[in-house]
Coordinates of N, CA and C in Angstrom, one line a residue:
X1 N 34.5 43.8 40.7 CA 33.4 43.8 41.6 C 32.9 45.2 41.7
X2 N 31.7 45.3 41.4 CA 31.1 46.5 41.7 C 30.7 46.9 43.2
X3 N 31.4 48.1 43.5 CA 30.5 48.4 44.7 C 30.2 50.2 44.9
X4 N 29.1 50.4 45.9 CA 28.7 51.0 46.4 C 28.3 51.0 47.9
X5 N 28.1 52.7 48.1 CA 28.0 53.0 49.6 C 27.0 53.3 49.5
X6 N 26.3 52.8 50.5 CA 25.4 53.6 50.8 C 24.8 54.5 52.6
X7 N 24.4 55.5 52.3 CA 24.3 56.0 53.5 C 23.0 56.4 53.4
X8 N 22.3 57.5 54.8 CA 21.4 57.9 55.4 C 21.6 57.7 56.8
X9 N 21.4 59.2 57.2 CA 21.3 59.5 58.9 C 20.2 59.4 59.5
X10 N 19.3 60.0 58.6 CA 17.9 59.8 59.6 C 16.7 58.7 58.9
X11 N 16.9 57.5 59.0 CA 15.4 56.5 58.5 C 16.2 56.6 57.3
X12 N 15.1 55.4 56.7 CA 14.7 55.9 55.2 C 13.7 56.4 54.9
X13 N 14.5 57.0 54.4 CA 13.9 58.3 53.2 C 13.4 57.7 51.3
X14 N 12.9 58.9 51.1 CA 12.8 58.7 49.9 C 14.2 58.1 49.0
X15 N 15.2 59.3 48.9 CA 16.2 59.5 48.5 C 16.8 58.0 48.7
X16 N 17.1 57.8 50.2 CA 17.7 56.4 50.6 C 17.5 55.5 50.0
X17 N 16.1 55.7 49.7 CA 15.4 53.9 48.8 C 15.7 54.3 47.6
X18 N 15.6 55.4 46.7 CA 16.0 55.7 45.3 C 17.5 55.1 45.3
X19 N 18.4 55.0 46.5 CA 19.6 54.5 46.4 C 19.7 53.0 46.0
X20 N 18.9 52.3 47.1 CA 18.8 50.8 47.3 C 18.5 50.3 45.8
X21 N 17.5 51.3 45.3 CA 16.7 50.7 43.6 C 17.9 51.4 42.8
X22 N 18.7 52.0 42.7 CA 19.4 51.9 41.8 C 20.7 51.1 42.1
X23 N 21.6 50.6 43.3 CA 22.1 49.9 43.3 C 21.4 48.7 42.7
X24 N 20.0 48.0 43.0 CA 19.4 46.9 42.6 C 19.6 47.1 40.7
X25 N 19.0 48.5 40.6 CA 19.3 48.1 38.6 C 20.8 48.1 38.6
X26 N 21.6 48.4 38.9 CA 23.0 48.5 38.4 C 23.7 47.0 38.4
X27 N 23.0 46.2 39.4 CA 23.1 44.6 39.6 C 22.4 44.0 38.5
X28 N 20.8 44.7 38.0 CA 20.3 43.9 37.3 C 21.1 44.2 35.7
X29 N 21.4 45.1 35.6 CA 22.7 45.6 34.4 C 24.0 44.7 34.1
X30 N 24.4 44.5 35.3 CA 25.4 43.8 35.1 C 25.2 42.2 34.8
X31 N 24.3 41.8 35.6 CA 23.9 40.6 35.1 C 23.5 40.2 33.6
X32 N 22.9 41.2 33.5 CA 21.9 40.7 32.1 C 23.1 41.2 31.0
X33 N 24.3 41.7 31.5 CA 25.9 41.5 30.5 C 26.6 40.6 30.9
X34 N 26.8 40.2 31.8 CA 27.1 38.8 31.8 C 26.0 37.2 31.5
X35 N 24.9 37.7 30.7 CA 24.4 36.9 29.7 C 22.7 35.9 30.6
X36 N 22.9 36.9 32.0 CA 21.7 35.9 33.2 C 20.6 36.5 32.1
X37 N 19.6 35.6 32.7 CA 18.3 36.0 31.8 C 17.7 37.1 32.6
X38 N 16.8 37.7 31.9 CA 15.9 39.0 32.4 C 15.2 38.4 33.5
X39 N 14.7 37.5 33.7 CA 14.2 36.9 35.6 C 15.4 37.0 36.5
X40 N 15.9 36.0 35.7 CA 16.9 36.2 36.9 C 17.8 37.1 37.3
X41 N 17.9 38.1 36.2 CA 18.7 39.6 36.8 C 17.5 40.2 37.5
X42 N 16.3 40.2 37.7 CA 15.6 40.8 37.9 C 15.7 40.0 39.1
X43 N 15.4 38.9 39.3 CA 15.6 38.4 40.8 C 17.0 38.2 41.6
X44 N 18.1 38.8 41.0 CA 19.2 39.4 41.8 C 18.9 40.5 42.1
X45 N 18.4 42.0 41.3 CA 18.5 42.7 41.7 C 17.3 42.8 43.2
X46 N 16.1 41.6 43.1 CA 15.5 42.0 44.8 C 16.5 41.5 45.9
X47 N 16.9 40.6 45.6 CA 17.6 40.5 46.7 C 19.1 42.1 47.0
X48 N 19.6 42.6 46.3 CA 20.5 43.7 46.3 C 19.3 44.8 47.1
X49 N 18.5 45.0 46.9 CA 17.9 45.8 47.2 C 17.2 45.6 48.5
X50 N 17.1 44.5 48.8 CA 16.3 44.3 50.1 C 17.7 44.3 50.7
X51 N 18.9 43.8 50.7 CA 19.5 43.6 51.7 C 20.5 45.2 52.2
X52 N 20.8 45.8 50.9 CA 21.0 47.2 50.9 C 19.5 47.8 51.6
X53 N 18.6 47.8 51.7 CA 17.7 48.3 52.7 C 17.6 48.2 53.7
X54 N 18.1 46.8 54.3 CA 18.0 46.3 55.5 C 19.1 47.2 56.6
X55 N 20.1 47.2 55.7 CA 21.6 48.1 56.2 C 21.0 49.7 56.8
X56 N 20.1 50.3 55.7 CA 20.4 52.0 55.4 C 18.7 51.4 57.0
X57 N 18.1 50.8 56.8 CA 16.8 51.2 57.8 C 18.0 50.6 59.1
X58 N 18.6 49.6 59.3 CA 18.8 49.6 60.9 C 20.0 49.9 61.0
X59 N 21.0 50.7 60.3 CA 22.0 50.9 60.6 C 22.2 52.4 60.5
X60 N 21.8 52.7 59.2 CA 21.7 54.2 58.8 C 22.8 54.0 57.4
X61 N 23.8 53.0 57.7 CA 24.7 53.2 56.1 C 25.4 52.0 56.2
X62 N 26.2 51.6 55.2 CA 26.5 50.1 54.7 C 26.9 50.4 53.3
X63 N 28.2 49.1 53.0 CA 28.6 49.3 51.6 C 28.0 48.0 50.7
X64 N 27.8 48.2 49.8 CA 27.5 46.8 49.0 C 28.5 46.2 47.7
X65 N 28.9 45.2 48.1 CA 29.7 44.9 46.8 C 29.3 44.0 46.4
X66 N 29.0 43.8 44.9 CA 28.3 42.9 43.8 C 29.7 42.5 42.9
X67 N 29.5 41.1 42.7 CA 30.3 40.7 41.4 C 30.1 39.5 41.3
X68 N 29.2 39.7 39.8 CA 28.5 38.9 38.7 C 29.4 38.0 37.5
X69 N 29.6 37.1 37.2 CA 29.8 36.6 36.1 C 28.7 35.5 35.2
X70 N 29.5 35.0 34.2 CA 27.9 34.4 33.5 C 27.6 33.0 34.4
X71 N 28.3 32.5 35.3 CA 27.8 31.0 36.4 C 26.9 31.9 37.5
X72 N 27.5 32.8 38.1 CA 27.2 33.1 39.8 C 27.5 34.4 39.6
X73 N 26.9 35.2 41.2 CA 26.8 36.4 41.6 C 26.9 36.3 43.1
X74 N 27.7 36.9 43.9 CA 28.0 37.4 44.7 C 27.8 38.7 45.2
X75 N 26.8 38.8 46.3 CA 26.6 40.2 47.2 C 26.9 40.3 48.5
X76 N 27.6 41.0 48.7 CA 28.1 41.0 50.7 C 27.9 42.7 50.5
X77 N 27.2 42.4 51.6 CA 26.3 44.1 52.2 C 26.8 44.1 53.6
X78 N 27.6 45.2 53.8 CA 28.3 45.2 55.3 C 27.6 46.5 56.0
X79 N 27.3 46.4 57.1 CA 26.7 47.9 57.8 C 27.7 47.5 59.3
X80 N 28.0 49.1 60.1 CA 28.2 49.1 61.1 C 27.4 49.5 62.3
X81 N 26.0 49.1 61.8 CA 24.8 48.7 62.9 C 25.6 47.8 64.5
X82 N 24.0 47.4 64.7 CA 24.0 46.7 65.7 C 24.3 45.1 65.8
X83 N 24.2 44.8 64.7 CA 24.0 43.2 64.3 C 22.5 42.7 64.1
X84 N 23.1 41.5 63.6 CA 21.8 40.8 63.5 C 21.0 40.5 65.0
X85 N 19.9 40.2 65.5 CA 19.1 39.7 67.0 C 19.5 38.0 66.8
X86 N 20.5 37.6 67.7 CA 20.4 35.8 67.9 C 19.5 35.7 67.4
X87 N 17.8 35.7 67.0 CA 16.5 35.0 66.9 C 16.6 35.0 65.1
X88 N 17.3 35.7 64.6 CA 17.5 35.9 63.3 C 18.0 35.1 62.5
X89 N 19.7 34.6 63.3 CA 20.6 34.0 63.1 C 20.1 32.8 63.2
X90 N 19.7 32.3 63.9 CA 18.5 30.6 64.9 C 18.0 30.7 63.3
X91 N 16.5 31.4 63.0 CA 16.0 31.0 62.1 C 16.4 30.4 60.9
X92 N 17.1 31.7 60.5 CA 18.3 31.3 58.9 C 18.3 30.0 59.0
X93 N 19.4 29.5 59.9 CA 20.2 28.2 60.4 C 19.3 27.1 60.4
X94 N 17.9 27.3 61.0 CA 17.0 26.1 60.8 C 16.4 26.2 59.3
X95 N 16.0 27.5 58.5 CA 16.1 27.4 57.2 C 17.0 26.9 55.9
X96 N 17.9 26.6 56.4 CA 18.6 26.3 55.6 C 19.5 24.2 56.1
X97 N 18.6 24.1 57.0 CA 18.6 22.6 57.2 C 17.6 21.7 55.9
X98 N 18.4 20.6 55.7 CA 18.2 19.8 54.2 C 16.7 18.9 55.0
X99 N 15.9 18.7 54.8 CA 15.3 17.5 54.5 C 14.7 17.1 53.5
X100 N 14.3 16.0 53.4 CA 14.2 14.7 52.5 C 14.9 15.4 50.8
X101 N 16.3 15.9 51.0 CA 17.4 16.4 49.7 C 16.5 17.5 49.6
X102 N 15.8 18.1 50.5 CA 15.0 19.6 49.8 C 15.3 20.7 51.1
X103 N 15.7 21.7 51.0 CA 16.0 22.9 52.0 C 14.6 23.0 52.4
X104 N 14.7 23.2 53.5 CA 13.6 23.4 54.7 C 13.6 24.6 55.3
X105 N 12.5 25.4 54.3 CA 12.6 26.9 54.3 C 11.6 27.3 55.3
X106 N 11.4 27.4 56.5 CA 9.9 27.7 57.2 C 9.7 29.6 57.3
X107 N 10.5 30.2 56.6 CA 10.0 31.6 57.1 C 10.4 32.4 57.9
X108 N 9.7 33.6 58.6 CA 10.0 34.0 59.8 C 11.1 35.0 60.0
X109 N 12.0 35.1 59.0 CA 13.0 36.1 58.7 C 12.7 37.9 58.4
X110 N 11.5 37.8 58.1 CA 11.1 39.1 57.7 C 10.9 39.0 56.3
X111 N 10.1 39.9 55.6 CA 9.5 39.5 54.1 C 10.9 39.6 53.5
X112 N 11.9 40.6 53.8 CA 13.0 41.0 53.0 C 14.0 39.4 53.1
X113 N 14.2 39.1 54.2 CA 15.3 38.4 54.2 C 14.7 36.8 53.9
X114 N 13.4 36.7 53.7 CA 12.9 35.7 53.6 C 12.9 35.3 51.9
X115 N 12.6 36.5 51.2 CA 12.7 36.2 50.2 C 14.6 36.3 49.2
X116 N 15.1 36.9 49.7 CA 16.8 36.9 49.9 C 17.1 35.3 50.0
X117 N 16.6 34.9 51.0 CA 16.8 33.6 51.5 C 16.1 32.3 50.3
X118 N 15.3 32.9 50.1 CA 14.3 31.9 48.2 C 15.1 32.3 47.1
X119 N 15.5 33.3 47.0 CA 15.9 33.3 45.6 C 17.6 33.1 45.3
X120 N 18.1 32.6 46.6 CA 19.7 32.4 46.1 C 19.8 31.3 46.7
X121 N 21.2 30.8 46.3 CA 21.3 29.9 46.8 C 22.2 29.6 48.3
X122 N 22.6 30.6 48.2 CA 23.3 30.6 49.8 C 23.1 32.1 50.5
X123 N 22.7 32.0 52.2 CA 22.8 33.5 52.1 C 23.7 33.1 53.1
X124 N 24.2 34.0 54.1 CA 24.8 33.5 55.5 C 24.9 35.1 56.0
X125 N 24.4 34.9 56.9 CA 24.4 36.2 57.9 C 25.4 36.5 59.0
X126 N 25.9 37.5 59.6 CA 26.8 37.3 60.5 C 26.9 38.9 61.0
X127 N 27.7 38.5 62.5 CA 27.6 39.7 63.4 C 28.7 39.8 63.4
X128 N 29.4 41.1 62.9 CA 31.0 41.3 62.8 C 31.2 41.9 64.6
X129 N 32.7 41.9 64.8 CA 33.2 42.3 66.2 C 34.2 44.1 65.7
X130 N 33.8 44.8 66.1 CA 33.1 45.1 67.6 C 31.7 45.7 67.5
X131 N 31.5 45.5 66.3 CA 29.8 46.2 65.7 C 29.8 46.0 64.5
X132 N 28.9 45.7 64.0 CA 28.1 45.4 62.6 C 27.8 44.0 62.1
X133 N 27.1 44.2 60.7 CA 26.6 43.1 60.1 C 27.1 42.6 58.8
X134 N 27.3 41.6 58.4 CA 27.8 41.2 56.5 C 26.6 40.4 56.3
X135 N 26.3 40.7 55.1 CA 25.3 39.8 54.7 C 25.9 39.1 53.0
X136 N 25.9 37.9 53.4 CA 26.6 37.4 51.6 C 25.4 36.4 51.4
X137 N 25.0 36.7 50.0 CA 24.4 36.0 49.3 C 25.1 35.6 48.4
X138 N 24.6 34.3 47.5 CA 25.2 33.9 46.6 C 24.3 33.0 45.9
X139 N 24.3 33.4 44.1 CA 23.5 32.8 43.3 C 24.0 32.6 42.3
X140 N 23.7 30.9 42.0 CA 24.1 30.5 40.8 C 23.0 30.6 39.3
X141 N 23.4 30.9 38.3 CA 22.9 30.8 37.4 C 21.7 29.4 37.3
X142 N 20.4 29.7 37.1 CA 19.7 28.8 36.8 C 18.9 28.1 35.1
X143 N 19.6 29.4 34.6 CA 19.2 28.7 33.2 C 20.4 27.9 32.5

């Protein structure tokens, strides 16, 4: 499992985001060696990178651990922020309700976590005790 830290004390910065994009290529690296196609390493690494940005803008720092094989990929991004807002959690949870055999995606999550939320197959969000956030995604191979 690959992982990295990431930090930043004040916002994001330039630097901070140069972090988030190169954790995101180091995900799309490892993918496209364990044999995913060039989309779809390319659409792991947005999800790595939105959710590693999510950490460094409301928390200030967070670790990310990635680990890829040639079925599935695994990301859990942990920050010791504030948590997720209940209204966050509510949405997900009605997003990811089945109708007619099709996930019932309505939105509303923010561009980052919305699209997090499209391009894998499972995300699950959660408010650790006594402070922070995990964010695990998980994506299966589609070709």
């Amino acid at each position: 499992m690959n992982a990295g830290a990431i930090h930043e004390s004040e916002g994001m910065s330039i630097r901070a985001r140069s972090v988030c994009l190169g954790l995101g290529a180091s995900a799309r690296q490892s993918a496209e060696r364990s044999g995913w196609t060039s989309k779809e390493s390319a659409e792991l690494a947005i999800v790595v990178v939105e959710l590693t940005t999510n950490a460094l803008r409301h928390a200030g720092a967070g670790v990310c651990r990635l680990q890829v094989d040639p079925e599935e990929a695994v990301i859990v991004v942990e920050d010791k922020g504030l948590g997720f807002p209940s209204w966050v959690l509510e949405r997900l949870r009605a997003s990811q309700q089945v109708e007619g055999g099709r996930p019932h995606r309505p939105g509303g999550l923010g561009a980052g976590l919305d699209a997090c939320s499209r391009l894998c197959d499972d995300l699950k969000l959660m408010n650790l005790t006594p402070q922070g956030a995990r964010a695990i995604a998980t994506r299966k191979r589609r070709a």
